[in-house]
Coordinates of C-alpha atoms and ligand atoms in Angstrom, one line a residue:
M25 CA 10.8 -1.6 -6.1
G26 CA 12.4 -2.4 -2.9
Q27 CA 10.2 -5.0 -0.8
V28 CA 6.3 -4.6 -2.5
S29 CA 3.4 -6.5 -0.4
Y30 CA 0.6 -7.6 -2.8
R31 CA -2.6 -9.2 -2.9
V32 CA -4.6 -11.2 -5.2
L33 CA -8.3 -12.1 -4.9
V34 CA -9.3 -14.6 -7.7
V35 CA -12.6 -16.0 -8.1
T36 CA -11.5 -19.7 -9.3
K37 CA -12.0 -23.4 -8.7
P38 CA -10.1 -24.7 -5.4
S39 CA -8.1 -27.3 -7.7
E40 CA -6.9 -24.2 -9.8
Q41 CA -5.5 -22.1 -6.7
Q42 CA -1.9 -23.2 -5.9
S43 CA -1.1 -23.4 -9.9
I44 CA -2.8 -19.9 -10.4
H45 CA -0.5 -18.7 -6.4
N46 CA 2.8 -20.1 -8.3
G47 CA 1.7 -18.2 -12.0
I48 CA 1.3 -15.1 -10.2
E49 CA 4.7 -15.7 -7.7
S50 CA 6.5 -16.1 -10.9
K51 CA 5.5 -13.2 -12.8
L52 CA 6.1 -10.9 -10.1
D53 CA 9.9 -12.5 -9.5
E54 CA 10.6 -12.0 -13.0
I55 CA 10.0 -7.9 -13.1
V56 CA 11.5 -7.8 -9.9
Q57 CA 14.5 -9.6 -11.6
L58 CA 14.3 -7.3 -15.3
M59 CA 13.3 -3.8 -13.3
S60 CA 13.7 -3.7 -9.6
T61 CA 16.7 -1.1 -8.9
Y62 CA 16.6 -2.8 -5.5
V63 CA 18.6 -5.9 -7.0
S64 CA 22.0 -5.3 -8.1
D65 CA 22.1 -7.9 -11.0
S66 CA 18.4 -6.7 -12.2
Q67 CA 18.2 -5.7 -16.2
V68 CA 17.9 -1.6 -15.0
S69 CA 21.0 -2.2 -12.8
Q70 CA 23.0 -4.1 -15.4
F71 CA 22.0 -1.1 -17.6
N72 CA 22.7 1.5 -14.9
D73 CA 25.9 0.0 -14.8
L74 CA 27.2 0.0 -18.6
E75 CA 29.1 2.9 -20.0
I76 CA 27.0 5.8 -22.3
N77 CA 26.7 5.5 -25.7
K78 CA 26.3 1.7 -25.6
A79 CA 23.2 -0.1 -26.8
F80 CA 21.9 -2.6 -24.5
K81 CA 19.3 -4.8 -25.6
V82 CA 16.2 -5.5 -23.3
D83 CA 13.4 -7.7 -22.6
P84 CA 10.3 -6.5 -24.2
K85 CA 8.5 -6.0 -20.8
T86 CA 11.4 -3.9 -20.1
F87 CA 11.3 -2.3 -23.2
E88 CA 7.7 -1.8 -22.9
V89 CA 7.8 -0.5 -19.7
L90 CA 10.3 2.4 -20.3
T91 CA 8.6 3.2 -24.0
L92 CA 5.7 4.1 -21.6
S93 CA 7.6 6.2 -18.9
Q94 CA 9.3 8.3 -21.6
L95 CA 6.0 8.9 -23.5
I96 CA 4.3 9.8 -20.2
S97 CA 7.6 11.9 -19.1
E98 CA 6.9 13.8 -22.7
Q99 CA 3.2 14.4 -21.7
T100 CA 3.9 16.0 -18.4
D101 CA 6.4 18.0 -19.4
G102 CA 9.0 16.1 -17.5
A103 CA 6.8 15.6 -14.4
F104 CA 7.5 12.2 -14.2
D105 CA 11.2 11.5 -15.1
I106 CA 12.8 8.0 -14.5
T107 CA 16.4 9.2 -14.2
V108 CA 15.4 11.0 -11.3
G109 CA 17.3 8.6 -9.3
P110 CA 20.2 10.7 -8.4
L111 CA 18.0 13.1 -6.7
V112 CA 16.1 10.4 -4.9
D113 CA 19.6 8.8 -3.8
L114 CA 20.7 12.0 -2.5
W115 CA 17.3 12.7 -0.7
G116 CA 17.5 9.3 0.9
F117 CA 14.9 7.9 -0.8
G118 CA 17.0 5.1 -2.8
P119 CA 18.1 1.5 -2.3
K120 CA 21.2 3.0 0.5
A121 CA 20.0 3.8 3.8
R122 CA 18.4 7.0 4.1
P123 CA 20.1 10.2 5.7
E124 CA 17.1 12.1 6.9
Q125 CA 18.6 15.2 6.2
I126 CA 18.5 17.9 3.6
P127 CA 20.9 17.7 1.1
D128 CA 23.7 20.4 0.2
P129 CA 22.1 22.6 -2.4
M130 CA 25.4 22.9 -4.2
Q131 CA 24.9 18.7 -4.6
I132 CA 21.1 19.1 -5.3
K133 CA 22.6 21.8 -8.7
Q134 CA 25.2 19.2 -9.6
S135 CA 22.6 16.3 -9.9
F136 CA 21.1 18.2 -12.4
Q137 CA 23.6 17.4 -15.0
L138 CA 23.1 13.6 -14.1
I139 CA 19.6 14.1 -14.8
G140 CA 16.7 14.1 -17.9
F141 CA 15.0 11.5 -19.6
A142 CA 15.7 13.0 -23.4
A143 CA 19.1 11.0 -22.9
I144 CA 17.4 7.7 -22.6
K145 CA 16.9 6.7 -26.5
L146 CA 15.4 3.8 -26.7
N147 CA 15.5 1.9 -30.4
I148 CA 12.5 -0.4 -31.0
A149 CA 14.4 -2.6 -34.4
D150 CA 16.6 -4.4 -31.6
V151 CA 15.0 -3.8 -28.7
S152 CA 17.9 -1.8 -27.3
V153 CA 18.3 1.1 -24.5
L154 CA 21.2 3.5 -24.9
K155 CA 21.9 6.8 -22.7
Q156 CA 23.8 9.5 -24.4
K157 CA 24.8 11.3 -21.0
Y158 CA 25.6 9.3 -17.5
R159 CA 21.6 8.0 -16.6
R160 CA 20.6 6.1 -14.0
I161 CA 16.9 4.3 -14.3
D162 CA 14.4 4.5 -11.9
L163 CA 11.2 2.4 -12.1
S164 CA 9.7 2.7 -8.6
A165 CA 7.2 4.8 -10.0
I166 CA 5.7 3.2 -12.5
A167 CA 6.9 -0.6 -12.5
K168 CA 4.0 -1.5 -9.1
G169 CA 1.3 -0.7 -11.6
Y170 CA 3.0 -2.6 -14.3
A171 CA 3.5 -5.7 -12.6
V172 CA -0.2 -5.4 -11.3
D173 CA -1.0 -5.3 -15.3
E174 CA 1.4 -8.2 -16.1
I175 CA -1.0 -10.5 -13.2
A176 CA -4.2 -9.5 -14.7
R177 CA -2.8 -10.7 -18.5
Y178 CA -2.0 -13.9 -16.5
L179 CA -5.1 -14.2 -15.1
D180 CA -7.0 -13.1 -18.5
S181 CA -4.7 -16.2 -19.8
Q182 CA -6.0 -18.4 -17.3
L183 CA -9.8 -17.6 -18.2
V184 CA -10.1 -16.2 -14.2
S185 CA -13.1 -14.2 -14.7
A186 CA -13.1 -12.0 -11.7
Y187 CA -10.0 -10.6 -9.4
M188 CA -9.0 -7.6 -7.1
I189 CA -4.8 -7.5 -7.9
E190 CA -3.3 -5.0 -5.8
V191 CA 1.2 -4.7 -5.6
G192 CA 2.0 -2.2 -3.2
G193 CA -1.4 0.0 -3.2
E194 CA -1.9 -0.2 -6.9
I195 CA -5.0 -1.8 -7.7
R196 CA -6.5 -3.5 -11.0
L197 CA -10.1 -4.9 -11.2
K198 CA -12.3 -7.2 -13.6
G199 CA -15.3 -8.9 -13.3
L200 CA -17.8 -9.3 -10.5
K201 CA -17.7 -10.9 -7.1
P202 CA -19.3 -14.1 -6.7
N203 CA -22.1 -12.3 -5.2
G204 CA -22.6 -10.2 -8.0
E205 CA -21.7 -6.9 -6.9
K206 CA -19.0 -4.9 -8.2
W207 CA -15.3 -4.6 -6.1
R208 CA -15.5 -1.9 -3.1
I209 CA -12.2 0.1 -3.1
A210 CA -11.8 2.4 0.0
I211 CA -9.8 5.9 -0.4
E212 CA -8.2 6.3 2.7
K213 CA -7.9 9.6 4.2
P214 CA -4.6 11.3 3.7
Q215 CA -2.5 10.5 7.9
T216 CA 0.6 9.6 9.0
G217 CA 0.7 7.1 12.1
F218 CA -0.8 3.4 12.0
T219 CA -4.6 4.2 12.3
Q220 CA -6.7 4.2 8.5
Q221 CA -9.1 6.1 8.4
I222 CA -11.8 5.6 5.1
L223 CA -12.6 8.9 2.8
T224 CA -14.7 7.4 0.6
T225 CA -15.7 4.0 -1.0
L226 CA -15.6 3.3 -4.6
V227 CA -17.6 0.7 -6.1
I228 CA -16.0 0.1 -9.5
T229 CA -14.9 -2.8 -11.7
D230 CA -12.7 -3.6 -14.8
I231 CA -10.5 -0.8 -14.2
S232 CA -7.4 0.0 -12.8
M233 CA -6.3 2.7 -9.9
A234 CA -3.0 4.3 -8.6
T235 CA -2.6 6.7 -5.7
S236 CA 0.5 8.8 -5.1
G237 CA 1.0 10.3 -1.7
D238 CA 2.8 12.5 0.5
Y239 CA 1.9 10.7 3.9
R240 CA 3.2 7.3 3.9
N241 CA 7.1 7.7 2.7
F242 CA 8.7 11.1 3.7
F243 CA 10.9 12.0 6.4
E244 CA 10.9 15.5 8.7
V245 CA 13.4 18.1 9.5
D246 CA 12.0 20.6 12.2
G247 CA 8.2 19.9 11.1
V248 CA 8.7 20.2 7.5
R249 CA 7.9 17.0 5.6
F250 CA 10.0 15.8 2.9
S251 CA 8.2 13.2 0.6
H252 CA 9.9 10.6 -1.2
T253 CA 8.5 11.9 -4.8
I254 CA 11.0 14.4 -6.5
D255 CA 10.2 17.7 -8.5
P256 CA 12.9 17.3 -11.3
K257 CA 12.5 21.1 -12.2
T258 CA 13.4 21.8 -9.0
G259 CA 15.1 18.6 -7.2
Y260 CA 13.4 19.3 -4.2
P261 CA 10.9 16.8 -2.9
I262 CA 7.1 18.3 -3.7
A263 CA 6.2 21.2 -1.3
H264 CA 2.4 21.8 -2.2
N265 CA -0.7 21.2 -0.5
L266 CA -1.7 18.5 -2.7
A267 CA -1.7 15.3 0.0
S268 CA -2.6 12.8 -2.8
V269 CA -3.9 11.9 -6.2
T270 CA -6.0 8.5 -7.1
V271 CA -6.0 8.1 -10.9
L272 CA -8.6 5.7 -12.6
N273 CA -7.4 4.0 -16.0
K274 CA -7.8 1.1 -17.8
D275 CA -3.6 -0.1 -17.5
C276 CA -2.2 0.3 -14.2
A277 CA 1.1 1.2 -15.4
T278 CA -0.1 4.4 -17.0
A279 CA -2.5 5.3 -14.0
D280 CA 0.6 4.5 -11.6
A281 CA 3.1 6.9 -13.4
L282 CA 0.3 9.3 -13.8
A283 CA -0.5 9.5 -10.0
T284 CA 3.1 10.5 -9.6
A285 CA 3.0 13.2 -12.4
L286 CA 0.2 14.9 -10.8
M287 CA 1.5 15.0 -7.7
V288 CA 4.5 16.4 -9.0
M289 CA 2.6 19.4 -10.9
G290 CA 1.2 20.3 -7.1
E291 CA -2.7 20.9 -6.6
V292 CA -3.7 24.1 -9.6
D293 CA -1.7 22.6 -12.6
A294 CA -2.6 18.8 -12.1
V295 CA -6.1 19.2 -11.7
K296 CA -6.0 21.6 -14.7
F297 CA -4.0 18.9 -16.4
A298 CA -6.2 16.4 -15.6
N299 CA -9.3 17.9 -17.2
E300 CA -7.4 18.8 -20.3
K301 CA -6.0 15.2 -20.6
N302 CA -9.2 13.5 -19.8
I303 CA -7.7 12.0 -17.1
A304 CA -9.8 10.2 -14.4
A305 CA -7.7 11.9 -10.8
F306 CA -9.4 12.2 -7.4
F307 CA -7.3 15.0 -5.2
I308 CA -7.1 15.0 -1.9
I309 CA -6.1 18.9 -0.8
K310 CA -4.8 20.2 2.8
T311 CA -6.1 23.3 3.7
D312 CA -5.9 25.3 6.8
D313 CA -8.7 23.5 8.6
G314 CA -8.3 19.5 7.1
F315 CA -8.7 18.7 3.8
K316 CA -10.8 19.4 0.6
Q317 CA -11.5 16.8 -2.2
V318 CA -11.6 17.4 -6.2
S319 CA -12.7 15.1 -8.7
S320 CA -11.4 15.7 -12.2
K321 CA -14.3 15.8 -14.9
S322 CA -13.6 12.1 -16.2
Y323 CA -13.4 11.0 -12.6
K324 CA -16.8 12.1 -12.2
I325 CA -18.1 10.6 -14.5
L326 CA -16.5 7.3 -14.3
T327 CA -17.6 7.5 -10.7
N328 CA -21.2 8.3 -11.3
E329 CA -20.6 11.6 -8.8
K330 CA -22.7 14.6 -9.0
Ligands
LIG16 P1 3.7 7.0 -4.8 O1 2.7 5.7 -4.6 O2 3.7 8.2 -3.3 O3 3.9 8.4 -6.4 P2 5.7 5.6 -6.0 O4 6.3 4.5 -5.4 O5 4.6 5.3 -7.4 O6 5.3 6.8 -5.0 O7 7.1 5.7 -6.6 C1 7.9 6.8 -5.9 C2 9.2 6.6 -6.2 O8 9.5 6.6 -7.4 C3 10.0 7.1 -5.8 O9 10.7 6.4 -4.2 C4 11.5 7.6 -6.5 O10 12.2 5.9 -6.7 C5 10.5 7.5 -7.8 N1 10.4 8.9 -7.9 C6 10.5 9.8 -7.2 N2 10.0 11.4 -8.0 C7 9.7 10.8 -8.9 C8 9.4 11.6 -10.6 N3 9.0 12.8 -10.6 N4 9.3 10.6 -11.6 C9 9.4 9.6 -11.4 N5 9.9 8.6 -10.4 C10 10.1 9.4 -9.3
LIG17 MG1 3.6 6.1 -8.8

């Protein structure tokens, strides 16, 4: 995670607000210190700097995110891959400065040797991680969702009965607002620039929601847009007509990772995958004259869509 903004709304007593605020901040600090590749001595950065075939003991939280990441990589046939970092850097979306230019195809080809989640081995017996080949871990596509879940667990432990947590656009909701209503969450129209227009509003609770889109973080060369989501199979930023994917799921880390994976798959495979695996997903697809919306079966059921 680089700089991420967050927002938490809790229904609680005024006297408890300060301590809850401090508790949330310390949870976020902890996750950044463990998992950010923007912090040079974070646990993940330390692992990235380590030589191959050396077991590295990690915090149980880091281990949990790595385990979930590997599972989702397997389930999505590598569309989600936390070792995609060298390509992210090559395309200029990593912690280093952004080149804003298309890399040399030779360099892209060479990067393939540095990528592949299967060379990361997790050992539950001593909570350690090891790389069998050169690999760098980048948890950017799942850590925001995990941070949301951690804050939720913290608020649950403080017996907070209703909240809206948002970290870098990923959301988790619980309970009802003081007026007795569910939370209202807007899905934006995909557009660049500063204006934001609402496409649809969901009235939901007791669920997480994550969105992956190609219209917030990208650069353009000669009118072609290059997204920060990379297809690990081609080595190129995704280039298809999916403008955004929103996933609803119980936990936010899974929603976050799945949104990125579906984005990589592209509209045809992603809609099929979501329907087969019962993923509640909402797709915004670019058409010649604007956008069209597609909802997976589970999404329709969850949102009472007719
Ligand atoms: P989005 O919300 O658009 O999905 P995220 O912030 O969740 O974006 O994830 C994008 C970041 O994840 C990228 O900046 C990069 O660091 C990393 N990333 C890019 N492509 C992949 C991928 N295929 N699998 C896992 N992580 C990726
Ligand atoms: Mg994501």
